[in-house]
PDB file of C-alpha atoms and ligand atoms in Angstrom:
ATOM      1  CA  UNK I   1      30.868  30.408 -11.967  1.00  0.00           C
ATOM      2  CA  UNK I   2      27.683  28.493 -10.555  1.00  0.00           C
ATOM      3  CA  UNK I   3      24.314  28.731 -12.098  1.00  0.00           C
ATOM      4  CA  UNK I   4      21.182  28.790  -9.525  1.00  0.00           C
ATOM      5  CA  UNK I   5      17.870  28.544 -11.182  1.00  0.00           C
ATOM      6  CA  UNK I   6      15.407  30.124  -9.603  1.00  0.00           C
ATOM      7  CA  UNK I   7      12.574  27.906  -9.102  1.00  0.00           C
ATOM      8  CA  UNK I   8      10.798  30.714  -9.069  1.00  0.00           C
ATOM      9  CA  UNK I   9       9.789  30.660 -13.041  1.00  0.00           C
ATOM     10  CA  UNK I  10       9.657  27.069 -12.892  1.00  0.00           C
ATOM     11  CA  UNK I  11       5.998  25.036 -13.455  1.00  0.00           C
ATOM     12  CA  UNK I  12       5.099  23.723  -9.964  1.00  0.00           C
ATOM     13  CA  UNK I  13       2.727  21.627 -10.981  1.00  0.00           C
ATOM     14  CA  UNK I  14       5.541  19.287 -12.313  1.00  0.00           C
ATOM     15  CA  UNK I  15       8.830  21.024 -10.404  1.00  0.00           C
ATOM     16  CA  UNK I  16      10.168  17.253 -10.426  1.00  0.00           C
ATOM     17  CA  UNK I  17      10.704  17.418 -13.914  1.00  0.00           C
ATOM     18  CA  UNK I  18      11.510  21.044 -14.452  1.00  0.00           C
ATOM     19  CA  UNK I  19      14.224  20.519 -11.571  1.00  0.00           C
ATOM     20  CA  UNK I  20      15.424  16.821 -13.884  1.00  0.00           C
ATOM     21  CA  UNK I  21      15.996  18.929 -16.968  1.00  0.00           C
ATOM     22  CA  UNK I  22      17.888  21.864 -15.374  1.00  0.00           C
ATOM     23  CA  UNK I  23      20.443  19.384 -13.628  1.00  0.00           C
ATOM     24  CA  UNK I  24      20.693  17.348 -16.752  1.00  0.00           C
ATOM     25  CA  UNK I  25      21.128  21.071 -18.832  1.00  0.00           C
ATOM     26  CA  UNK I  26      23.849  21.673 -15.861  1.00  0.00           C
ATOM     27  CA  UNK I  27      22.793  23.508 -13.380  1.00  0.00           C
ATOM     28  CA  UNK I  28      24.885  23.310  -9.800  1.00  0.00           C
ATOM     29  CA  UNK I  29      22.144  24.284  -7.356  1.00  0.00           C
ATOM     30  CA  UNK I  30      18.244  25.707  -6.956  1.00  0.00           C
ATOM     31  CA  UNK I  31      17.309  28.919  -5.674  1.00  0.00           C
ATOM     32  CA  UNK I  32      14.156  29.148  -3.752  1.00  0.00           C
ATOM     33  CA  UNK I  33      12.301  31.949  -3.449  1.00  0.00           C
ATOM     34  CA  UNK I  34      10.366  32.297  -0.026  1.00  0.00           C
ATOM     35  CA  UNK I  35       7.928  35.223  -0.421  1.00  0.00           C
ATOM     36  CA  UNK I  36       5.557  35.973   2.899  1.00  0.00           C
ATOM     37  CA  UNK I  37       2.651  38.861   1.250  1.00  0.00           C
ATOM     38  CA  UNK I  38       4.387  41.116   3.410  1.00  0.00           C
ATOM     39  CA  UNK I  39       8.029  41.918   3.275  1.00  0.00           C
ATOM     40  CA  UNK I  40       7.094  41.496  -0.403  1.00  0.00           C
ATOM     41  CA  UNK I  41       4.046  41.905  -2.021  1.00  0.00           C
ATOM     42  CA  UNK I  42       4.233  38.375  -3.469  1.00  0.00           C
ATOM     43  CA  UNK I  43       3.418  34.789  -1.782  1.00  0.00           C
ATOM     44  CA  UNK I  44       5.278  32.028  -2.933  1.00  0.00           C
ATOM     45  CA  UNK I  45       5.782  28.801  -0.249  1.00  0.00           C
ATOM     46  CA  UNK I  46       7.080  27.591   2.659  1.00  0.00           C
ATOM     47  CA  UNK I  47       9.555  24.883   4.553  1.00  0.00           C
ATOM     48  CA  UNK I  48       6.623  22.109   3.645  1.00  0.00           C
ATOM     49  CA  UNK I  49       7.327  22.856  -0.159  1.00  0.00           C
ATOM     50  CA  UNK I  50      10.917  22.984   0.482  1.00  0.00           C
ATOM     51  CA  UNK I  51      11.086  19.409   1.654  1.00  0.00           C
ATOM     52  CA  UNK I  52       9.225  17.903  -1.023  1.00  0.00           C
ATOM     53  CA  UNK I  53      11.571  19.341  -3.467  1.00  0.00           C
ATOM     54  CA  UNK I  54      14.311  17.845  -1.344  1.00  0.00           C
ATOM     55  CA  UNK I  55      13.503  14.909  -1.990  1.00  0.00           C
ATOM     56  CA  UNK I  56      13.872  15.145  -6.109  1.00  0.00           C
ATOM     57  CA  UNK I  57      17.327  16.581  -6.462  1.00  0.00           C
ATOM     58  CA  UNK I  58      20.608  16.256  -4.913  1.00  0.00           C
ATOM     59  CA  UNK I  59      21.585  19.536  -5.405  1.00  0.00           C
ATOM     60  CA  UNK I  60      22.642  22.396  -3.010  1.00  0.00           C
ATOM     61  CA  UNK I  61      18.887  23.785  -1.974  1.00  0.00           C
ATOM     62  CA  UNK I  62      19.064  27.630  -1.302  1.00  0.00           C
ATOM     63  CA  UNK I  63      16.635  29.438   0.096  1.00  0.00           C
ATOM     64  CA  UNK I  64      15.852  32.867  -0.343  1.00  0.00           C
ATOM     65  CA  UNK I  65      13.707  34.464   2.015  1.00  0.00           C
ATOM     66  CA  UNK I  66      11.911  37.565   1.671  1.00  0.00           C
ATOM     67  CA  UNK I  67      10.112  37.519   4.761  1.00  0.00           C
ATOM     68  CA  UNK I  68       9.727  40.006   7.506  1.00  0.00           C
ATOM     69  CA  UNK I  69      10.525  37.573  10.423  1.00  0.00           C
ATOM     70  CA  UNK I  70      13.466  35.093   8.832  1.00  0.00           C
ATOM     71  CA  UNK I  71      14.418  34.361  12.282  1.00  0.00           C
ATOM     72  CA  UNK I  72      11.006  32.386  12.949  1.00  0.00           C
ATOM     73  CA  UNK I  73      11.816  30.167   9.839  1.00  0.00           C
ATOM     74  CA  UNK I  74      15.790  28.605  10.561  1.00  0.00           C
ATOM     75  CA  UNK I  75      14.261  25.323  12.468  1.00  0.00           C
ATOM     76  CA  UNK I  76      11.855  24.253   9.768  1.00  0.00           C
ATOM     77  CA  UNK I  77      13.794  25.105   6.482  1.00  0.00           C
ATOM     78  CA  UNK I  78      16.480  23.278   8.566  1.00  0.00           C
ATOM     79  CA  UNK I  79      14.492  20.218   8.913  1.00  0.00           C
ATOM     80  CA  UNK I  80      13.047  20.511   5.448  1.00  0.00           C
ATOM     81  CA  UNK I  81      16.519  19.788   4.547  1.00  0.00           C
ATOM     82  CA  UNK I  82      17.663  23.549   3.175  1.00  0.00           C
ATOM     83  CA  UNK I  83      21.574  23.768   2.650  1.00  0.00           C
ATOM     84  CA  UNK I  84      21.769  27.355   2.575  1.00  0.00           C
ATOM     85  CA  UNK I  85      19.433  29.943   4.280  1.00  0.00           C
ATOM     86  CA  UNK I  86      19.522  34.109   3.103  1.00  0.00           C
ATOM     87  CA  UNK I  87      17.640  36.062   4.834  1.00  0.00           C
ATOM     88  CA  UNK I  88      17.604  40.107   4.292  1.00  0.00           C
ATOM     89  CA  UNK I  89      19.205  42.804   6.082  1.00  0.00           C
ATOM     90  CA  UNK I  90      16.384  44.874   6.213  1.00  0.00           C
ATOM     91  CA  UNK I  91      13.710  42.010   7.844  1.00  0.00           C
ATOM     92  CA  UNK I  92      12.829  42.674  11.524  1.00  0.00           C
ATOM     93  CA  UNK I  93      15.108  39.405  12.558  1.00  0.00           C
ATOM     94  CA  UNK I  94      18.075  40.140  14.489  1.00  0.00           C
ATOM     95  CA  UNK I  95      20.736  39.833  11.835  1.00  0.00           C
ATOM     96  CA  UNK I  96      23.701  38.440  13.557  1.00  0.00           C
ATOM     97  CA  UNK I  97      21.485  36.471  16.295  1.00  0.00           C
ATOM     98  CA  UNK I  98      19.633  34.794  13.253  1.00  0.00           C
ATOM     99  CA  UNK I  99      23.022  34.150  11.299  1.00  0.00           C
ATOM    100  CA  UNK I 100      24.331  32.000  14.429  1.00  0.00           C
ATOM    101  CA  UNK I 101      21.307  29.798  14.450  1.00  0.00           C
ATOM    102  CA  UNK I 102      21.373  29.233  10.939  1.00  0.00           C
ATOM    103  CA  UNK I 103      25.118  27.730  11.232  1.00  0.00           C
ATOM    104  CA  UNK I 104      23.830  26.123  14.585  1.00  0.00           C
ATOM    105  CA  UNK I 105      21.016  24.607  12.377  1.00  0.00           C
ATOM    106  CA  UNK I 106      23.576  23.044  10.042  1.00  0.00           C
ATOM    107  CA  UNK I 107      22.938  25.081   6.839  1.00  0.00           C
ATOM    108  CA  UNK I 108      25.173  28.391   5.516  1.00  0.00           C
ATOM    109  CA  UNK I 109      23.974  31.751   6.092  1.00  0.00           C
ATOM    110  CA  UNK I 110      23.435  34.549   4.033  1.00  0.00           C
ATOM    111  CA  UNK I 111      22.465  38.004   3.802  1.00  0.00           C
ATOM    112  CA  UNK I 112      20.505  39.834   0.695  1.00  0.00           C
ATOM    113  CA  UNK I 113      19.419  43.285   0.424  1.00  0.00           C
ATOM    114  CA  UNK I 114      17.223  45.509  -1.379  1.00  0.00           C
ATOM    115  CA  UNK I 115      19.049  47.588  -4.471  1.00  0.00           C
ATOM    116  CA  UNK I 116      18.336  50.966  -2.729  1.00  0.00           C
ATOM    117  CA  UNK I 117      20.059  50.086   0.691  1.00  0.00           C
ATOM    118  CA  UNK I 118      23.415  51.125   1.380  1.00  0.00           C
ATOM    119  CA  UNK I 119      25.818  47.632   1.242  1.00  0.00           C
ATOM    120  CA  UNK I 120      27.097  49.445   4.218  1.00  0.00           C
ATOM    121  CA  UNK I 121      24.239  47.699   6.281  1.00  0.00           C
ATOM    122  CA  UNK I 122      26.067  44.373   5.387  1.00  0.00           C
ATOM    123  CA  UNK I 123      29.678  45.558   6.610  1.00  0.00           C
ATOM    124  CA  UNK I 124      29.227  44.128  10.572  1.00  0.00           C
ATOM    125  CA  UNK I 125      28.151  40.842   9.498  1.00  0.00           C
ATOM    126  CA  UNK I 126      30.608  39.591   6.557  1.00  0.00           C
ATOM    127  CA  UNK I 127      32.922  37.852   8.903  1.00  0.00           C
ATOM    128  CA  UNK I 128      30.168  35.558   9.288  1.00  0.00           C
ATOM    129  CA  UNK I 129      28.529  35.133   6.130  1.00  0.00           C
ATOM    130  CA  UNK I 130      28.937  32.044   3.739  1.00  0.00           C
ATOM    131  CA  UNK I 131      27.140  34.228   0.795  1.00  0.00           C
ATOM    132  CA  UNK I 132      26.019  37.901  -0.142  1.00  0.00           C
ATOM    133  CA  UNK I 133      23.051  37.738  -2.298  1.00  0.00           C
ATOM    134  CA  UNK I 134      22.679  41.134  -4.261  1.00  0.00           C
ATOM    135  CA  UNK I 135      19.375  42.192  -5.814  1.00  0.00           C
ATOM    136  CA  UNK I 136      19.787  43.219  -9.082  1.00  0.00           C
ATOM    137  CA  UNK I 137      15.872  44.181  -9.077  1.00  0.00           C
ATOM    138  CA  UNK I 138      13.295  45.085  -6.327  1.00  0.00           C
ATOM    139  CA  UNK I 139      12.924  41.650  -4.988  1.00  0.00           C
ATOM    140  CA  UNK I 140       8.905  40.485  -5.172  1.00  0.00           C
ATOM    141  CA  UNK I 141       8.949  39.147  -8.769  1.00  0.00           C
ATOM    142  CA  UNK I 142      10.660  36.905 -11.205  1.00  0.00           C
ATOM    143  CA  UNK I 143      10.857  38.798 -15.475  1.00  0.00           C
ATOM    144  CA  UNK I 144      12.215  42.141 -14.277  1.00  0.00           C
ATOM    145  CA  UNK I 145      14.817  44.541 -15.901  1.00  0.00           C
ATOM    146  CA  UNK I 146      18.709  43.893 -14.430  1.00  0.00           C
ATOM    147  CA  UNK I 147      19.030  47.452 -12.586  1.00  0.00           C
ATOM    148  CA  UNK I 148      22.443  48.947 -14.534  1.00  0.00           C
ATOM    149  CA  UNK I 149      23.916  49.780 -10.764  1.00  0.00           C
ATOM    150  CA  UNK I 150      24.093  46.442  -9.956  1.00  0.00           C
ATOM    151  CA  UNK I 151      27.555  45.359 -11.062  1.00  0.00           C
ATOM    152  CA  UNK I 152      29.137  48.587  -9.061  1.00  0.00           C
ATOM    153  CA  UNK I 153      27.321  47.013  -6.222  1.00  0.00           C
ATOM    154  CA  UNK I 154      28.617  43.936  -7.116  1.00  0.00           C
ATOM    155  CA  UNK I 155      32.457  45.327  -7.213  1.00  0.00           C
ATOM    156  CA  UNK I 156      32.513  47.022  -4.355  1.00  0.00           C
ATOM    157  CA  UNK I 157      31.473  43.745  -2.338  1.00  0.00           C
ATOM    158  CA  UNK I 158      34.011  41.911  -3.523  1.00  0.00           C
ATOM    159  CA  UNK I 159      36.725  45.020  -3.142  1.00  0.00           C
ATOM    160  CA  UNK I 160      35.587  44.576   0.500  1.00  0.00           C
ATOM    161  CA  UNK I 161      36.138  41.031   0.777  1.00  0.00           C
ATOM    162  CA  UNK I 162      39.286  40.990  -0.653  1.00  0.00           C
ATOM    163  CA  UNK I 163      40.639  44.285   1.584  1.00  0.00           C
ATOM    164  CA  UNK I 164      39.133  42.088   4.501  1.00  0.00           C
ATOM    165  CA  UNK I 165      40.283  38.593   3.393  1.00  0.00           C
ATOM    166  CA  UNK I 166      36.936  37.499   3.142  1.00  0.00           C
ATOM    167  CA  UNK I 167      35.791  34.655   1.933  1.00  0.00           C
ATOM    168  CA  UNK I 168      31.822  34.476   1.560  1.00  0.00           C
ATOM    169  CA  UNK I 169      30.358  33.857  -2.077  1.00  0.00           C
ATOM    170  CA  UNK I 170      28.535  36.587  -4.200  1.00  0.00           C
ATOM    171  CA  UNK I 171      24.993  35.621  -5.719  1.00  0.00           C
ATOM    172  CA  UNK I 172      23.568  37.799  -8.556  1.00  0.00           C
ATOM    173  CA  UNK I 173      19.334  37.993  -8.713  1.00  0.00           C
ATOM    174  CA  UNK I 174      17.069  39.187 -10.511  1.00  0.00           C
ATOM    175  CA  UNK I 175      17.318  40.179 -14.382  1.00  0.00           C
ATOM    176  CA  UNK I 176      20.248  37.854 -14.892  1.00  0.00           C
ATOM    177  CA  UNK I 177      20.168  36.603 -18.910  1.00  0.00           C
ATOM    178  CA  UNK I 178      23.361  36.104 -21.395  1.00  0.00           C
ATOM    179  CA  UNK I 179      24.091  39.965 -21.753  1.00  0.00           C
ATOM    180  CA  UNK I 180      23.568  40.463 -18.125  1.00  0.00           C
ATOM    181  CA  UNK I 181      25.048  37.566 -17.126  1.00  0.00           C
ATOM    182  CA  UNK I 182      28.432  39.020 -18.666  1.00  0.00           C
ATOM    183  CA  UNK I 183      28.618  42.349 -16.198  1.00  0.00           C
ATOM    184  CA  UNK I 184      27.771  40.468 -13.217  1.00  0.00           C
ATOM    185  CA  UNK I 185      30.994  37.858 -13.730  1.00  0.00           C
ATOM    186  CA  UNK I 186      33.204  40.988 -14.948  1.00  0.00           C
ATOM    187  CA  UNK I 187      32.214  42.737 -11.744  1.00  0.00           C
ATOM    188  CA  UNK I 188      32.957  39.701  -9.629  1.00  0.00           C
ATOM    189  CA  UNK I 189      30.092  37.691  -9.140  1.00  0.00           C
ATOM    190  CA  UNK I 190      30.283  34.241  -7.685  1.00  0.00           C
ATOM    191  CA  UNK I 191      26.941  32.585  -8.580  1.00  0.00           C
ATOM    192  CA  UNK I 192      24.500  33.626 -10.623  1.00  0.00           C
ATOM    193  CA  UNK I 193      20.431  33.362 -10.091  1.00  0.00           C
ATOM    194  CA  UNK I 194      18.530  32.895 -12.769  1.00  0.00           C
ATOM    195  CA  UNK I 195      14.451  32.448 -13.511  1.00  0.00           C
ATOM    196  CA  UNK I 196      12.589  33.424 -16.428  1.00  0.00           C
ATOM    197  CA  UNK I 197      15.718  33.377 -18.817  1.00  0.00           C
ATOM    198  CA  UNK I 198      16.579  29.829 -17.999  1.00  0.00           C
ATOM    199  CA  UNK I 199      12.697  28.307 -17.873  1.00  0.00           C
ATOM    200  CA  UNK I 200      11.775  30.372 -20.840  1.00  0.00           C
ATOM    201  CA  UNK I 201      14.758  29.439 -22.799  1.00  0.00           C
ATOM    202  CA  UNK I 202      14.223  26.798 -25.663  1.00  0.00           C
ATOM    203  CA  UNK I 203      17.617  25.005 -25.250  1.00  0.00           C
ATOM    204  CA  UNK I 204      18.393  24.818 -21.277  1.00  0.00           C
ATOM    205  CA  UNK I 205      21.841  23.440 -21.313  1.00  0.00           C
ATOM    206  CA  UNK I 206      22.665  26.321 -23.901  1.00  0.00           C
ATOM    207  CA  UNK I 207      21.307  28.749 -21.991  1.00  0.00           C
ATOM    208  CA  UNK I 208      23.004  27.196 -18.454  1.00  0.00           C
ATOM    209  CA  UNK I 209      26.365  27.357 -20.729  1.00  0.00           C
ATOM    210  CA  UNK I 210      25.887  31.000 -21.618  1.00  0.00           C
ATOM    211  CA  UNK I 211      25.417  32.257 -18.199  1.00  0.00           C
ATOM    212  CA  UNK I 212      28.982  30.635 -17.684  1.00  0.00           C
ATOM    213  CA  UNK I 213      29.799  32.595 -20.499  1.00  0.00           C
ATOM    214  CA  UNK I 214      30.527  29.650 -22.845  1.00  0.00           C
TER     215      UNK I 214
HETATM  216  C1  DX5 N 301      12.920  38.098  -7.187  1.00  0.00           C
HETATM  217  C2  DX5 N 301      13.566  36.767  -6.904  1.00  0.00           C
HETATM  218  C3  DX5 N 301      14.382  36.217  -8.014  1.00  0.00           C
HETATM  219  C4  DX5 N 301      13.637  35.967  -9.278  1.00  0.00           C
HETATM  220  C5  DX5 N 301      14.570  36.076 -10.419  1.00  0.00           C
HETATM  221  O1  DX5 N 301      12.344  38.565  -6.010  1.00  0.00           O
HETATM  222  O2  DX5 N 301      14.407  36.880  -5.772  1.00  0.00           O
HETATM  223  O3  DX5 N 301      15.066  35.038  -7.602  1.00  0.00           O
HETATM  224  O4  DX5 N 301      12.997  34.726  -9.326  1.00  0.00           O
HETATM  225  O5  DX5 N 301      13.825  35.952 -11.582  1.00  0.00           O
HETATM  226  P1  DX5 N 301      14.343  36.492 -12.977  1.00  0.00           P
HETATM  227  O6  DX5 N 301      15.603  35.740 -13.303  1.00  0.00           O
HETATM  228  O7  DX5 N 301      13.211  36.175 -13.872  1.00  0.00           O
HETATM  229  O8  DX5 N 301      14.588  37.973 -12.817  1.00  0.00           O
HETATM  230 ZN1   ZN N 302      15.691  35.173  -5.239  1.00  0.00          ZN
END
């Protein structure tokens, strides 16, 4: 089980240090959430913040993008130094055309969705993902409510992979806490993303821990 904070929740004014403590409380990689004002409501950053937080961790960067037109953004998250790049299903980008360049750019693709859209949508691409990122809340804003459908969604996705002999990860986000964090690994989950639970939480490395379940 990996834990992925979600930089989202973290202070930017001093993400050096917020990123420090989370790998010294154990994290294994950052999520970061790319938010355009118009796929989402929400504006977060871009490739130019990306690359300064590159270069104050060593950890697997993933990117998160809830923009309309992904496919415009695979060069420069690739040269900001990204690892992984997820994009959603229901952006305007041509979804396998933008998968290939992300591989051709070096990093691993992935493909998210929105909690009311059908995981059907995802079935012609899973051959060539690396990861599945499933919302477990409208996507737009960290300090939502886990949405109690999630960890179906979560099971059927992996019932898939296995019937297919898969092997692309499963990412949890969005609500994700100790009691949530338990249905999401029982239903399958790979790594779980996690923002306001982990940056509000007193004790970091305890809270990393219980997302493991331990
Ligand atoms: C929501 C983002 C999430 C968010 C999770 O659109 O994709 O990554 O930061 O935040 P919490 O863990 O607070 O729900
Ligand atoms: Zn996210």
């Amino acid at each position: 089980m990996a834990v992925a904070p979600s930089l989202l929740s973290a202070d930017f004014g001093a993400a050096a240090q917020d990123m420090a403590s989370m790998e010294a409380a154990g994290a294994d990689l950052f999520h970061l959430d790319v938010m355009d004002g118009h796929f989402v409501p929400n504006l977060t950053f871009g490739p130019f913040i990306a690359k300064a937080l590159r270069r104050r961790t060593d950890l697997l960067l993933d990117a998160h993008l809830m923009v309309t037109r992904p496919d415009a953004l695979v060069e420069p998250f690739a040269r900001a130094g990204v690892d992984a790049l997820t994009f959603h299903v229901e952006s305007d980008a041509d979804a396998a055309a933008t998968l290939a360049a992300v591989r051709a750019a070096g990093m691993r693709p992935g493909l998210s969705l929105r909690p009311g859209t059908d995981l059907d949508a995802l079935d012609p691409y899973l051959p060539d993902l690396d990861l599945v990122l499933v919302m477990s809340v409208e996507p737009g804003f960290g300090g939502q409510a886990f949405l109690e459908e999630a960890p179906r969604r979560i099971a059927e996705l992996a019932r898939r992979r296995r019937e297919r002999g898969l092997g692309f990860a499963i990412s949890v986000d969005g609500g994700i806490n100790a009691a949530t964090s338990a249905l999401a690994r029982e239903a399958g989950a790979d790594i779980l993303v996690a923002g306001s639970y982990l940056f509000g939480a007193a004790d970091r490395a305890a809270a990393v821990a219980s997302l493991r379940g331990r």
